[in-house]
Short mmCIF file of N, CA, C and O in Angstrom, two decimals:
data_model
loop_
_atom_site.label_atom_id
_atom_site.label_comp_id
_atom_site.label_asym_id
_atom_site.label_seq_id
_atom_site.Cartn_x
_atom_site.Cartn_y
_atom_site.Cartn_z
N ALA A 1 -4.74 29.93 13.12
CA ALA A 1 -4.80 29.18 12.03
C ALA A 1 -3.51 28.31 11.09
O ALA A 1 -3.21 29.13 11.06
N VAL A 2 -3.36 26.32 11.27
CA VAL A 2 -2.92 26.84 11.68
C VAL A 2 -3.62 25.80 10.08
O VAL A 2 -4.23 25.55 9.16
N HIS A 3 -1.94 25.72 8.83
CA HIS A 3 -2.53 25.33 6.95
C HIS A 3 -1.87 24.20 7.21
O HIS A 3 -0.11 23.86 7.73
N HIS A 4 -2.76 23.06 6.58
CA HIS A 4 -1.33 21.50 7.13
C HIS A 4 -1.16 21.09 5.14
O HIS A 4 -1.67 21.37 4.13
N ALA A 5 0.14 21.59 4.28
CA ALA A 5 -0.27 21.26 3.05
C ALA A 5 0.43 19.43 2.56
O ALA A 5 0.94 19.00 4.19
N ILE A 6 0.25 18.87 2.45
CA ILE A 6 -0.47 16.91 2.32
C ILE A 6 0.64 16.61 1.53
O ILE A 6 0.91 17.32 0.19
N SER A 7 2.08 16.20 1.70
CA SER A 7 3.23 15.73 0.66
C SER A 7 3.14 14.28 0.46
O SER A 7 2.45 12.76 1.85
N ALA A 8 3.98 14.23 -0.60
CA ALA A 8 3.60 12.28 -0.33
C ALA A 8 5.01 11.71 -0.82
O ALA A 8 6.65 12.43 -1.09
N SER A 9 5.12 10.55 -0.48
CA SER A 9 6.58 9.90 -0.13
C SER A 9 6.62 8.72 -1.23
O SER A 9 5.61 7.58 -0.36
N VAL A 10 7.22 8.58 -2.57
CA VAL A 10 7.08 7.21 -2.81
C VAL A 10 7.50 5.53 -2.19
O VAL A 10 8.82 6.02 -2.54
N LYS A 11 7.02 4.53 -1.59
CA LYS A 11 8.28 4.12 -1.57
C LYS A 11 8.85 1.96 -3.21
O LYS A 11 7.88 2.59 -4.16
N ASP A 12 9.62 1.62 -2.79
CA ASP A 12 10.53 0.93 -3.58
C ASP A 12 8.97 0.54 -4.97
O ASP A 12 9.02 -0.31 -5.56
N THR A 13 7.92 0.01 -3.52
CA THR A 13 7.32 -1.02 -3.68
C THR A 13 5.32 -0.08 -4.54
O THR A 13 4.81 -1.17 -5.66
N GLY A 14 5.90 0.61 -4.67
CA GLY A 14 5.03 1.47 -5.03
C GLY A 14 4.02 2.58 -4.33
O GLY A 14 2.57 2.37 -4.97
N ASP A 15 4.22 1.66 -3.15
CA ASP A 15 2.77 1.95 -2.20
C ASP A 15 3.08 3.61 -1.57
O ASP A 15 4.19 3.99 -1.69
N MET A 16 2.70 4.37 -1.15
CA MET A 16 2.37 5.38 -0.20
C MET A 16 2.28 5.56 0.72
O MET A 16 1.24 5.00 1.92
N PHE A 17 3.12 7.11 1.32
CA PHE A 17 2.74 7.26 2.83
C PHE A 17 2.94 9.08 2.90
O PHE A 17 3.71 8.85 1.59
N TRP A 18 1.99 9.65 2.80
CA TRP A 18 1.48 11.59 3.44
C TRP A 18 2.53 11.47 4.80
O TRP A 18 1.82 11.23 5.33
N LEU A 19 2.45 12.74 4.81
CA LEU A 19 2.70 13.94 5.09
C LEU A 19 1.72 15.20 5.23
O LEU A 19 1.67 15.03 4.75
N ALA A 20 0.91 14.87 6.04
CA ALA A 20 0.85 16.12 6.51
C ALA A 20 1.39 17.76 7.69
O ALA A 20 2.13 17.26 8.51
N ILE A 21 2.30 18.60 6.67
CA ILE A 21 3.16 18.96 7.15
C ILE A 21 2.42 20.71 7.72
O ILE A 21 2.03 21.91 6.71
N ASP A 22 3.35 21.50 8.63
CA ASP A 22 2.74 22.15 8.69
C ASP A 22 3.48 23.37 8.38
O ASP A 22 4.82 23.54 7.79
N GLU A 23 3.16 25.01 8.59
CA GLU A 23 3.86 26.22 8.10
C GLU A 23 5.33 26.39 8.58
O GLU A 23 6.39 26.50 8.23
N GLN A 24 5.96 25.51 9.58
CA GLN A 24 7.28 25.23 10.58
C GLN A 24 7.65 23.96 9.42
O GLN A 24 8.25 23.79 10.28
N ASP A 25 7.28 23.83 8.69
CA ASP A 25 7.97 21.96 8.01
C ASP A 25 7.61 20.76 10.00
O ASP A 25 8.37 20.06 9.63
N ARG A 26 6.14 21.43 10.35
CA ARG A 26 6.33 19.99 10.74
C ARG A 26 5.12 19.20 10.53
O ARG A 26 4.09 20.12 9.82
N VAL A 27 5.68 18.23 11.39
CA VAL A 27 4.37 16.84 10.48
C VAL A 27 3.89 16.84 11.32
O VAL A 27 3.58 17.12 13.02
N SER A 28 2.28 17.57 11.81
CA SER A 28 1.32 16.75 11.45
C SER A 28 0.14 15.50 11.21
O SER A 28 -1.19 15.97 12.47
N GLY A 29 0.63 15.07 10.78
CA GLY A 29 -0.36 14.17 10.81
C GLY A 29 -0.09 12.87 10.21
O GLY A 29 0.73 13.51 8.89
N SER A 30 -0.12 11.54 9.55
CA SER A 30 -0.03 11.39 7.94
C SER A 30 -0.88 10.30 7.90
O SER A 30 -1.24 9.22 9.05
N ILE A 31 -0.49 9.65 7.12
CA ILE A 31 -0.92 8.21 6.63
C ILE A 31 -0.12 6.94 5.88
O ILE A 31 0.65 7.88 4.73
N GLY A 32 -1.37 5.94 5.44
CA GLY A 32 0.02 5.18 4.37
C GLY A 32 -1.01 3.95 4.20
O GLY A 32 -1.79 3.61 4.65
N TYR A 33 -0.59 3.46 3.21
CA TYR A 33 -0.62 2.14 2.47
C TYR A 33 0.03 1.11 2.30
O TYR A 33 1.24 1.62 0.90
N ASN A 34 -0.43 -0.43 2.62
CA ASN A 34 0.90 -1.67 1.48
C ASN A 34 -0.75 -2.43 0.66
O ASN A 34 -1.45 -2.16 0.99
N SER A 35 -0.59 -2.72 -0.54
CA SER A 35 -1.20 -2.94 -1.34
C SER A 35 -0.73 -4.84 -0.56
O SER A 35 0.20 -5.06 -0.38
N ILE A 36 -2.03 -4.93 -1.13
CA ILE A 36 -1.93 -6.44 -0.75
C ILE A 36 -2.10 -7.78 -2.25
O ILE A 36 -2.42 -6.91 -3.35
N ARG A 37 -1.09 -7.95 -2.27
CA ARG A 37 -0.23 -8.30 -3.62
C ARG A 37 -1.57 -9.93 -3.84
O ARG A 37 -2.86 -10.03 -3.11
N ASP A 38 -1.59 -9.85 -5.32
CA ASP A 38 -2.20 -10.30 -6.08
C ASP A 38 -3.99 -10.13 -6.21
O ASP A 38 -4.82 -10.76 -5.89
N THR A 39 -4.10 -9.00 -5.50
CA THR A 39 -5.59 -8.27 -5.11
C THR A 39 -5.73 -7.65 -5.62
O THR A 39 -5.04 -6.65 -5.60
N ASP A 40 -7.01 -6.37 -4.71
CA ASP A 40 -7.14 -5.14 -5.46
C ASP A 40 -7.54 -4.56 -4.31
O ASP A 40 -8.25 -3.55 -3.73
N GLU A 41 -6.66 -5.06 -3.03
CA GLU A 41 -7.09 -4.81 -1.92
C GLU A 41 -6.25 -3.89 -1.07
O GLU A 41 -5.37 -4.31 -1.95
N VAL A 42 -5.78 -3.29 -0.20
CA VAL A 42 -4.49 -2.32 0.13
C VAL A 42 -5.03 -2.45 2.25
O VAL A 42 -5.90 -2.36 2.86
N TRP A 43 -3.65 -2.08 2.60
CA TRP A 43 -3.96 -1.78 4.42
C TRP A 43 -3.29 -0.59 3.94
O TRP A 43 -2.93 -0.20 3.37
N LEU A 44 -4.19 -0.06 5.24
CA LEU A 44 -3.98 1.55 5.22
C LEU A 44 -3.34 1.18 6.67
O LEU A 44 -3.79 0.64 7.56
N HIS A 45 -2.36 2.32 7.19
CA HIS A 45 -1.70 2.00 7.79
C HIS A 45 -1.46 3.35 8.69
O HIS A 45 -1.42 4.85 7.65
N ARG A 46 -1.29 3.12 9.66
CA ARG A 46 -0.63 4.63 9.96
C ARG A 46 -1.53 6.23 9.76
O ARG A 46 -0.62 7.13 10.09
N LEU A 47 -2.57 5.95 10.30
CA LEU A 47 -2.76 6.96 10.87
C LEU A 47 -3.78 7.92 11.52
O LEU A 47 -3.64 7.78 12.57
N PHE A 48 -3.17 9.26 11.77
CA PHE A 48 -1.76 9.44 12.81
C PHE A 48 -1.80 11.67 12.47
O PHE A 48 -1.77 11.72 11.26
N VAL A 49 -3.03 11.92 13.83
CA VAL A 49 -3.87 13.29 14.20
C VAL A 49 -2.17 13.44 15.41
O VAL A 49 -2.65 13.32 16.65
N LYS A 50 -1.50 15.17 15.30
CA LYS A 50 -1.02 15.33 16.90
C LYS A 50 -1.82 15.30 17.40
O LYS A 50 -2.49 16.31 16.94
N TYR A 51 -2.09 15.31 18.47
CA TYR A 51 -2.87 15.64 20.09
C TYR A 51 -3.57 16.48 20.01
O TYR A 51 -4.98 17.05 19.21
N ASN A 52 -2.66 17.67 19.36
CA ASN A 52 -3.34 18.69 20.11
C ASN A 52 -3.65 19.41 18.25
O ASN A 52 -4.15 20.86 18.53
N LEU A 53 -3.60 19.05 17.32
CA LEU A 53 -3.82 19.52 16.09
C LEU A 53 -5.65 18.85 15.68
O LEU A 53 -6.08 19.17 14.32
N LYS A 54 -6.10 17.54 16.73
CA LYS A 54 -6.96 17.21 16.29
C LYS A 54 -8.07 17.88 16.45
O LYS A 54 -8.35 18.73 16.88
N ARG A 55 -9.78 17.34 15.19
CA ARG A 55 -10.88 18.42 15.25
C ARG A 55 -10.77 18.79 14.08
O ARG A 55 -11.10 20.07 14.43
N GLN A 56 -9.39 19.09 13.45
CA GLN A 56 -9.03 19.93 12.80
C GLN A 56 -8.85 19.87 10.55
O GLN A 56 -8.72 20.84 10.68
N GLY A 57 -10.31 18.70 11.18
CA GLY A 57 -9.87 18.55 9.17
C GLY A 57 -8.82 17.58 9.34
O GLY A 57 -9.31 16.65 7.70
N ILE A 58 -7.07 17.57 9.76
CA ILE A 58 -6.72 16.76 9.49
C ILE A 58 -6.42 15.85 8.98
O ILE A 58 -5.88 15.10 7.58
N GLY A 59 -7.28 14.67 9.82
CA GLY A 59 -6.78 13.43 9.51
C GLY A 59 -8.14 13.13 8.13
O GLY A 59 -8.28 12.01 7.80
N SER A 60 -9.18 14.04 7.98
CA SER A 60 -10.63 13.22 7.30
C SER A 60 -9.94 14.07 5.89
O SER A 60 -9.67 12.95 5.09
N ALA A 61 -8.70 15.00 5.84
CA ALA A 61 -8.23 15.35 4.73
C ALA A 61 -6.83 14.03 4.02
O ALA A 61 -6.84 13.58 3.00
N LEU A 62 -6.52 13.49 5.02
CA LEU A 62 -5.26 12.31 4.45
C LEU A 62 -6.25 11.63 4.17
O LEU A 62 -6.06 10.83 3.63
N LEU A 63 -7.27 10.55 4.80
CA LEU A 63 -8.12 10.02 4.61
C LEU A 63 -8.19 9.72 2.88
O LEU A 63 -8.23 9.85 2.07
N GLU A 64 -8.88 11.52 2.81
CA GLU A 64 -9.71 12.20 1.61
C GLU A 64 -8.85 11.06 0.56
O GLU A 64 -8.38 10.87 -1.10
N MET A 65 -7.31 12.11 0.80
CA MET A 65 -6.40 11.97 0.14
C MET A 65 -5.64 10.47 -0.52
O MET A 65 -5.81 10.26 -1.82
N ALA A 66 -5.95 9.98 0.67
CA ALA A 66 -5.07 8.03 0.32
C ALA A 66 -6.43 7.65 -0.25
O ALA A 66 -6.06 6.49 -1.40
N GLU A 67 -7.85 7.89 0.13
CA GLU A 67 -8.69 6.60 -0.58
C GLU A 67 -9.21 7.92 -2.34
O GLU A 67 -9.10 6.58 -3.41
N ASN A 68 -8.60 8.74 -2.66
CA ASN A 68 -8.55 9.00 -3.98
C ASN A 68 -7.69 8.42 -4.76
O ASN A 68 -7.25 7.51 -5.42
N TYR A 69 -6.36 8.60 -3.67
CA TYR A 69 -5.16 7.82 -5.06
C TYR A 69 -5.68 6.89 -4.81
O TYR A 69 -5.23 5.57 -6.22
N ILE A 70 -5.78 5.87 -4.01
CA ILE A 70 -6.14 4.39 -4.05
C ILE A 70 -6.51 3.87 -5.14
O ILE A 70 -7.10 2.87 -5.46
N ALA A 71 -8.47 4.65 -5.08
CA ALA A 71 -9.38 4.14 -6.09
C ALA A 71 -8.68 4.90 -7.51
O ALA A 71 -8.52 3.48 -8.65
N ASN A 72 -7.24 5.88 -7.42
CA ASN A 72 -7.74 5.49 -9.11
C ASN A 72 -6.26 4.62 -9.38
O ASN A 72 -5.43 5.13 -10.83
N GLN A 73 -5.91 3.97 -8.87
CA GLN A 73 -4.67 2.96 -9.75
C GLN A 73 -5.48 1.65 -9.16
O GLN A 73 -5.17 0.51 -9.56
N GLY A 74 -6.94 2.06 -9.46
CA GLY A 74 -7.92 0.15 -9.89
C GLY A 74 -7.59 -0.11 -7.99
O GLY A 74 -8.30 -1.59 -8.37
N LYS A 75 -7.51 0.56 -7.24
CA LYS A 75 -7.74 -0.68 -5.80
C LYS A 75 -9.16 -0.50 -5.70
O LYS A 75 -9.50 0.31 -5.55
N LYS A 76 -9.56 -1.56 -4.93
CA LYS A 76 -10.79 -1.42 -4.77
C LYS A 76 -11.63 -1.25 -3.25
O LYS A 76 -12.85 -0.84 -2.31
N VAL A 77 -11.06 -2.01 -2.03
CA VAL A 77 -10.95 -2.34 -0.95
C VAL A 77 -10.25 -2.01 -0.17
O VAL A 77 -8.66 -2.06 -0.67
N ALA A 78 -10.61 -0.95 0.71
CA ALA A 78 -8.97 -0.49 1.87
C ALA A 78 -8.94 -0.96 3.58
O ALA A 78 -10.96 -0.46 3.42
N LYS A 79 -8.65 -1.94 3.80
CA LYS A 79 -8.56 -2.33 4.54
C LYS A 79 -7.71 -2.00 6.38
O LYS A 79 -6.61 -1.13 5.09
N ILE A 80 -8.08 -1.40 7.47
CA ILE A 80 -7.74 -0.86 7.87
C ILE A 80 -6.60 -2.24 8.96
O ILE A 80 -6.98 -3.01 9.88
N PHE A 81 -5.69 -1.42 9.16
CA PHE A 81 -3.95 -2.43 9.65
C PHE A 81 -4.57 -1.55 11.78
O PHE A 81 -3.86 -0.55 11.62
#
């Protein structure tokens, strides 16, 4: 079984980008968002899961983490880019 840890990287804008990392420190997936200025909306982008690791819940975990974080920031709408 492959275990994944999700780490966050904060950009200067305060927006976020997460990576799913396997036990050998290889990237297995990602997701990010950018705030839409003067709104309570964000653009989701770069939702990616490595092809041979799909259907293992990595993308769902990344999306859930992003959705929870975005909601905690007071954002109400997430658009897909």
